[in-house]
PDB file of C-alpha atoms in Angstrom:
ATOM      1  CA  UNK Q   1     -48.787 184.638  57.152  1.00 36.00           C
ATOM      2  CA  UNK Q   2     -46.802 181.480  56.628  1.00 40.00           C
ATOM      3  CA  UNK Q   3     -49.711 179.003  55.476  1.00 41.00           C
ATOM      4  CA  UNK Q   4     -50.802 182.234  53.313  1.00 41.00           C
ATOM      5  CA  UNK Q   5     -47.424 182.414  51.482  1.00 41.00           C
ATOM      6  CA  UNK Q   6     -47.493 178.739  50.832  1.00 42.00           C
ATOM      7  CA  UNK Q   7     -50.512 178.546  49.452  1.00 44.00           C
ATOM      8  CA  UNK Q   8     -50.132 181.208  47.001  1.00 44.00           C
ATOM      9  CA  UNK Q   9     -46.466 179.774  45.709  1.00 51.00           C
ATOM     10  CA  UNK Q  10     -48.079 176.664  43.785  1.00 52.00           C
ATOM     11  CA  UNK Q  11     -50.376 179.199  42.337  1.00 67.00           C
ATOM     12  CA  UNK Q  12     -48.041 181.426  41.433  1.00 73.00           C
ATOM     13  CA  UNK Q  13     -45.611 179.201  40.007  1.00 77.00           C
ATOM     14  CA  UNK Q  14     -48.969 177.327  37.567  1.00 75.00           C
ATOM     15  CA  UNK Q  15     -49.312 181.312  36.362  1.00 73.00           C
ATOM     16  CA  UNK Q  16     -45.891 181.563  35.761  1.00 77.00           C
ATOM     17  CA  UNK Q  17     -46.246 177.684  33.857  1.00 78.00           C
ATOM     18  CA  UNK Q  18     -49.244 179.327  31.891  1.00 76.00           C
ATOM     19  CA  UNK Q  19     -46.929 182.446  31.090  1.00 75.00           C
ATOM     20  CA  UNK Q  20     -43.685 180.723  29.525  1.00 78.00           C
ATOM     21  CA  UNK Q  21     -46.104 177.892  27.513  1.00 79.00           C
ATOM     22  CA  UNK Q  22     -47.810 179.728  24.962  1.00 75.00           C
ATOM     23  CA  UNK Q  23     -49.708 176.435  23.799  1.00 79.00           C
ATOM     24  CA  UNK Q  24     -52.088 176.724  26.556  1.00 76.00           C
ATOM     25  CA  UNK Q  25     -51.409 180.330  27.198  1.00 76.00           C
ATOM     26  CA  UNK Q  26     -54.767 182.950  27.273  1.00 77.00           C
ATOM     27  CA  UNK Q  27     -55.831 185.970  28.898  1.00 75.00           C
ATOM     28  CA  UNK Q  28     -58.892 184.140  30.233  1.00 75.00           C
ATOM     29  CA  UNK Q  29     -57.000 181.186  31.557  1.00 75.00           C
ATOM     30  CA  UNK Q  30     -54.626 183.310  33.200  1.00 75.00           C
ATOM     31  CA  UNK Q  31     -57.053 185.781  34.709  1.00 74.00           C
ATOM     32  CA  UNK Q  32     -59.325 183.225  35.925  1.00 74.00           C
ATOM     33  CA  UNK Q  33     -56.707 180.694  37.696  1.00 75.00           C
ATOM     34  CA  UNK Q  34     -54.853 184.141  39.366  1.00 73.00           C
ATOM     35  CA  UNK Q  35     -58.744 185.058  40.746  1.00 72.00           C
ATOM     36  CA  UNK Q  36     -58.597 181.283  41.976  1.00 72.00           C
ATOM     37  CA  UNK Q  37     -55.325 181.464  43.292  1.00 66.00           C
ATOM     38  CA  UNK Q  38     -55.955 184.504  45.955  1.00 58.00           C
ATOM     39  CA  UNK Q  39     -56.148 183.365  48.957  1.00 56.00           C
ATOM     40  CA  UNK Q  40     -59.462 182.772  50.872  1.00 53.00           C
ATOM     41  CA  UNK Q  41     -58.674 184.348  53.327  1.00 50.00           C
ATOM     42  CA  UNK Q  42     -57.686 187.718  50.945  1.00 54.00           C
ATOM     43  CA  UNK Q  43     -61.155 187.228  49.804  1.00 50.00           C
ATOM     44  CA  UNK Q  44     -62.889 187.164  52.786  1.00 52.00           C
ATOM     45  CA  UNK Q  45     -60.780 190.127  53.864  1.00 52.00           C
ATOM     46  CA  UNK Q  46     -61.659 192.395  50.934  1.00 51.00           C
ATOM     47  CA  UNK Q  47     -65.621 191.181  51.546  1.00 49.00           C
ATOM     48  CA  UNK Q  48     -65.429 192.178  55.088  1.00 48.00           C
ATOM     49  CA  UNK Q  49     -63.596 195.244  54.306  1.00 49.00           C
ATOM     50  CA  UNK Q  50     -66.861 196.486  52.617  1.00 46.00           C
ATOM     51  CA  UNK Q  51     -69.119 194.847  54.884  1.00 44.00           C
ATOM     52  CA  UNK Q  52     -67.912 197.257  57.701  1.00 47.00           C
ATOM     53  CA  UNK Q  53     -70.387 199.665  56.210  1.00 46.00           C
ATOM     54  CA  UNK Q  54     -72.517 197.973  54.249  1.00 48.00           C
ATOM     55  CA  UNK Q  55     -73.658 194.291  53.905  1.00 55.00           C
ATOM     56  CA  UNK Q  56     -71.907 192.508  50.711  1.00 58.00           C
ATOM     57  CA  UNK Q  57     -74.279 192.308  47.902  1.00 72.00           C
ATOM     58  CA  UNK Q  58     -73.649 190.294  44.435  1.00 75.00           C
ATOM     59  CA  UNK Q  59     -73.119 193.786  43.160  1.00 78.00           C
ATOM     60  CA  UNK Q  60     -70.573 194.786  45.515  1.00 82.00           C
ATOM     61  CA  UNK Q  61     -68.935 191.305  45.118  1.00 81.00           C
ATOM     62  CA  UNK Q  62     -68.889 191.601  41.386  1.00 83.00           C
ATOM     63  CA  UNK Q  63     -66.987 194.748  41.728  1.00 84.00           C
ATOM     64  CA  UNK Q  64     -64.414 193.415  43.890  1.00 85.00           C
ATOM     65  CA  UNK Q  65     -64.252 190.646  41.528  1.00 85.00           C
ATOM     66  CA  UNK Q  66     -63.412 193.100  38.625  1.00 86.00           C
ATOM     67  CA  UNK Q  67     -61.333 195.068  40.697  1.00 87.00           C
ATOM     68  CA  UNK Q  68     -59.048 192.054  41.178  1.00 86.00           C
ATOM     69  CA  UNK Q  69     -59.281 191.357  37.520  1.00 87.00           C
ATOM     70  CA  UNK Q  70     -58.519 194.720  36.619  1.00 88.00           C
ATOM     71  CA  UNK Q  71     -55.470 194.646  39.187  1.00 88.00           C
ATOM     72  CA  UNK Q  72     -54.710 191.221  37.470  1.00 87.00           C
ATOM     73  CA  UNK Q  73     -54.622 192.221  33.994  1.00 88.00           C
ATOM     74  CA  UNK Q  74     -52.493 195.478  35.011  1.00 89.00           C
ATOM     75  CA  UNK Q  75     -49.604 192.878  36.206  1.00 88.00           C
ATOM     76  CA  UNK Q  76     -50.208 190.477  33.330  1.00 89.00           C
ATOM     77  CA  UNK Q  77     -49.164 193.296  31.186  1.00 90.00           C
ATOM     78  CA  UNK Q  78     -46.572 194.367  33.131  1.00 89.00           C
ATOM     79  CA  UNK Q  79     -44.990 190.612  33.141  1.00 89.00           C
ATOM     80  CA  UNK Q  80     -45.659 190.707  29.237  1.00 90.00           C
ATOM     81  CA  UNK Q  81     -43.954 193.964  28.958  1.00 91.00           C
ATOM     82  CA  UNK Q  82     -41.184 192.571  31.034  1.00 90.00           C
ATOM     83  CA  UNK Q  83     -40.631 189.340  28.609  1.00 91.00           C
ATOM     84  CA  UNK Q  84     -40.701 191.755  25.924  1.00 92.00           C
ATOM     85  CA  UNK Q  85     -38.061 193.924  27.352  1.00 93.00           C
ATOM     86  CA  UNK Q  86     -36.025 190.713  27.643  1.00 93.00           C
ATOM     87  CA  UNK Q  87     -36.345 189.271  24.610  1.00 94.00           C
ATOM     88  CA  UNK Q  88     -35.055 192.631  23.048  1.00 94.00           C
ATOM     89  CA  UNK Q  89     -32.098 192.622  24.897  1.00 94.00           C
ATOM     90  CA  UNK Q  90     -31.412 188.693  24.183  1.00 95.00           C
ATOM     91  CA  UNK Q  91     -31.859 189.954  20.652  1.00 94.00           C
ATOM     92  CA  UNK Q  92     -29.479 192.801  21.142  1.00 94.00           C
ATOM     93  CA  UNK Q  93     -27.051 190.525  22.654  1.00 94.00           C
ATOM     94  CA  UNK Q  94     -26.888 187.609  19.539  1.00 93.00           C
ATOM     95  CA  UNK Q  95     -27.290 191.015  17.221  1.00 93.00           C
ATOM     96  CA  UNK Q  96     -24.064 192.119  18.894  1.00 92.00           C
ATOM     97  CA  UNK Q  97     -21.971 188.350  19.020  1.00 94.00           C
ATOM     98  CA  UNK Q  98     -22.805 187.208  15.566  1.00 92.00           C
ATOM     99  CA  UNK Q  99     -20.065 189.711  13.477  1.00 92.00           C
ATOM    100  CA  UNK Q 100     -17.762 188.230  15.878  1.00 93.00           C
ATOM    101  CA  UNK Q 101     -18.638 184.930  15.118  1.00 93.00           C
ATOM    102  CA  UNK Q 102     -18.453 185.387  11.854  1.00 93.00           C
ATOM    103  CA  UNK Q 103     -15.023 187.152  12.216  1.00 93.00           C
ATOM    104  CA  UNK Q 104     -13.692 184.060  14.393  1.00 95.00           C
ATOM    105  CA  UNK Q 105     -15.246 181.627  11.838  1.00 95.00           C
ATOM    106  CA  UNK Q 106     -13.510 183.930   9.154  1.00 95.00           C
ATOM    107  CA  UNK Q 107     -10.222 183.466  11.367  1.00 96.00           C
ATOM    108  CA  UNK Q 108     -10.666 179.664  11.457  1.00 96.00           C
ATOM    109  CA  UNK Q 109     -11.099 179.256   7.782  1.00 96.00           C
ATOM    110  CA  UNK Q 110      -7.921 180.871   6.878  1.00 96.00           C
ATOM    111  CA  UNK Q 111      -6.333 178.809   9.310  1.00 97.00           C
ATOM    112  CA  UNK Q 112      -7.506 175.508   8.429  1.00 97.00           C
ATOM    113  CA  UNK Q 113      -6.461 176.473   4.658  1.00 97.00           C
ATOM    114  CA  UNK Q 114      -3.100 177.313   5.784  1.00 96.00           C
ATOM    115  CA  UNK Q 115      -3.057 173.780   7.702  1.00 97.00           C
ATOM    116  CA  UNK Q 116      -4.534 172.358   4.452  1.00 97.00           C
ATOM    117  CA  UNK Q 117      -1.683 173.703   2.481  1.00 97.00           C
ATOM    118  CA  UNK Q 118       1.040 173.186   4.851  1.00 96.00           C
ATOM    119  CA  UNK Q 119      -0.317 169.357   4.604  1.00 96.00           C
ATOM    120  CA  UNK Q 120      -0.153 169.588   1.182  1.00 95.00           C
ATOM    121  CA  UNK Q 121       2.927 170.568   0.870  1.00 95.00           C
ATOM    122  CA  UNK Q 122       4.414 168.190   3.622  1.00 95.00           C
ATOM    123  CA  UNK Q 123       3.131 165.266   1.744  1.00 94.00           C
ATOM    124  CA  UNK Q 124       4.320 166.216  -1.847  1.00 93.00           C
ATOM    125  CA  UNK Q 125       7.978 166.543  -0.575  1.00 92.00           C
ATOM    126  CA  UNK Q 126       7.690 163.488   1.710  1.00 92.00           C
ATOM    127  CA  UNK Q 127       6.820 161.675  -1.815  1.00 90.00           C
ATOM    128  CA  UNK Q 128       8.882 163.412  -3.668  1.00 88.00           C
ATOM    129  CA  UNK Q 129      11.854 162.142  -1.153  1.00 88.00           C
ATOM    130  CA  UNK Q 130      10.390 159.039  -1.030  1.00 85.00           C
ATOM    131  CA  UNK Q 131      10.188 158.650  -5.169  1.00 84.00           C
ATOM    132  CA  UNK Q 132      14.077 159.980  -5.379  1.00 77.00           C
ATOM    133  CA  UNK Q 133      14.867 157.745  -3.046  1.00 70.00           C
ATOM    134  CA  UNK Q 134      13.136 154.752  -4.852  1.00 63.00           C
ATOM    135  CA  UNK Q 135      14.912 156.272  -8.092  1.00 62.00           C
ATOM    136  CA  UNK Q 136      18.212 156.456  -7.115  1.00 61.00           C
ATOM    137  CA  UNK Q 137      18.020 152.523  -5.678  1.00 57.00           C
ATOM    138  CA  UNK Q 138      16.563 152.252  -9.323  1.00 57.00           C
ATOM    139  CA  UNK Q 139      19.895 153.518 -10.668  1.00 59.00           C
ATOM    140  CA  UNK Q 140      22.477 151.876  -8.652  1.00 56.00           C
ATOM    141  CA  UNK Q 141      20.442 147.976  -9.020  1.00 59.00           C
ATOM    142  CA  UNK Q 142      20.804 149.217 -13.178  1.00 56.00           C
ATOM    143  CA  UNK Q 143      24.587 149.913 -12.937  1.00 60.00           C
ATOM    144  CA  UNK Q 144      25.329 146.737 -10.664  1.00 56.00           C
ATOM    145  CA  UNK Q 145      23.532 144.592 -13.518  1.00 59.00           C
ATOM    146  CA  UNK Q 146      25.274 145.811 -16.437  1.00 62.00           C
ATOM    147  CA  UNK Q 147      28.873 146.069 -14.693  1.00 61.00           C
ATOM    148  CA  UNK Q 148      28.147 142.271 -14.023  1.00 60.00           C
ATOM    149  CA  UNK Q 149      26.987 141.961 -17.608  1.00 56.00           C
TER     150      UNK Q 149
END
């Protein structure tokens, strides 16, 4: 049974890869891969189970394969629905998060505008005090010059 589980894992991975890649996915490729992925022992068991009463002919083998395809189609439908449900949950989460993000952006905008105004005010005060120092220095130089004359 260990060898059976090891032999199905790569094919299960391949089926998962088919499901997650929309460019290569098709229902027929999925079903064909899934049919091929059924371990040989399981195929023989299902044929032997039918063979206990009657020899398996082509019609019976086709019936077994059709049942397997129907089973795989149902599994695919369930997995597809599960994916759609997950996408719906993610969409709901995004719809819940986006208004909070918009609120956060609004608060950041207010904060940045406040910082911009504060910076502008500080720069303006610094320039005024620097210019005031220059003007005071200019007046004292003018007084010194006029007193020398």
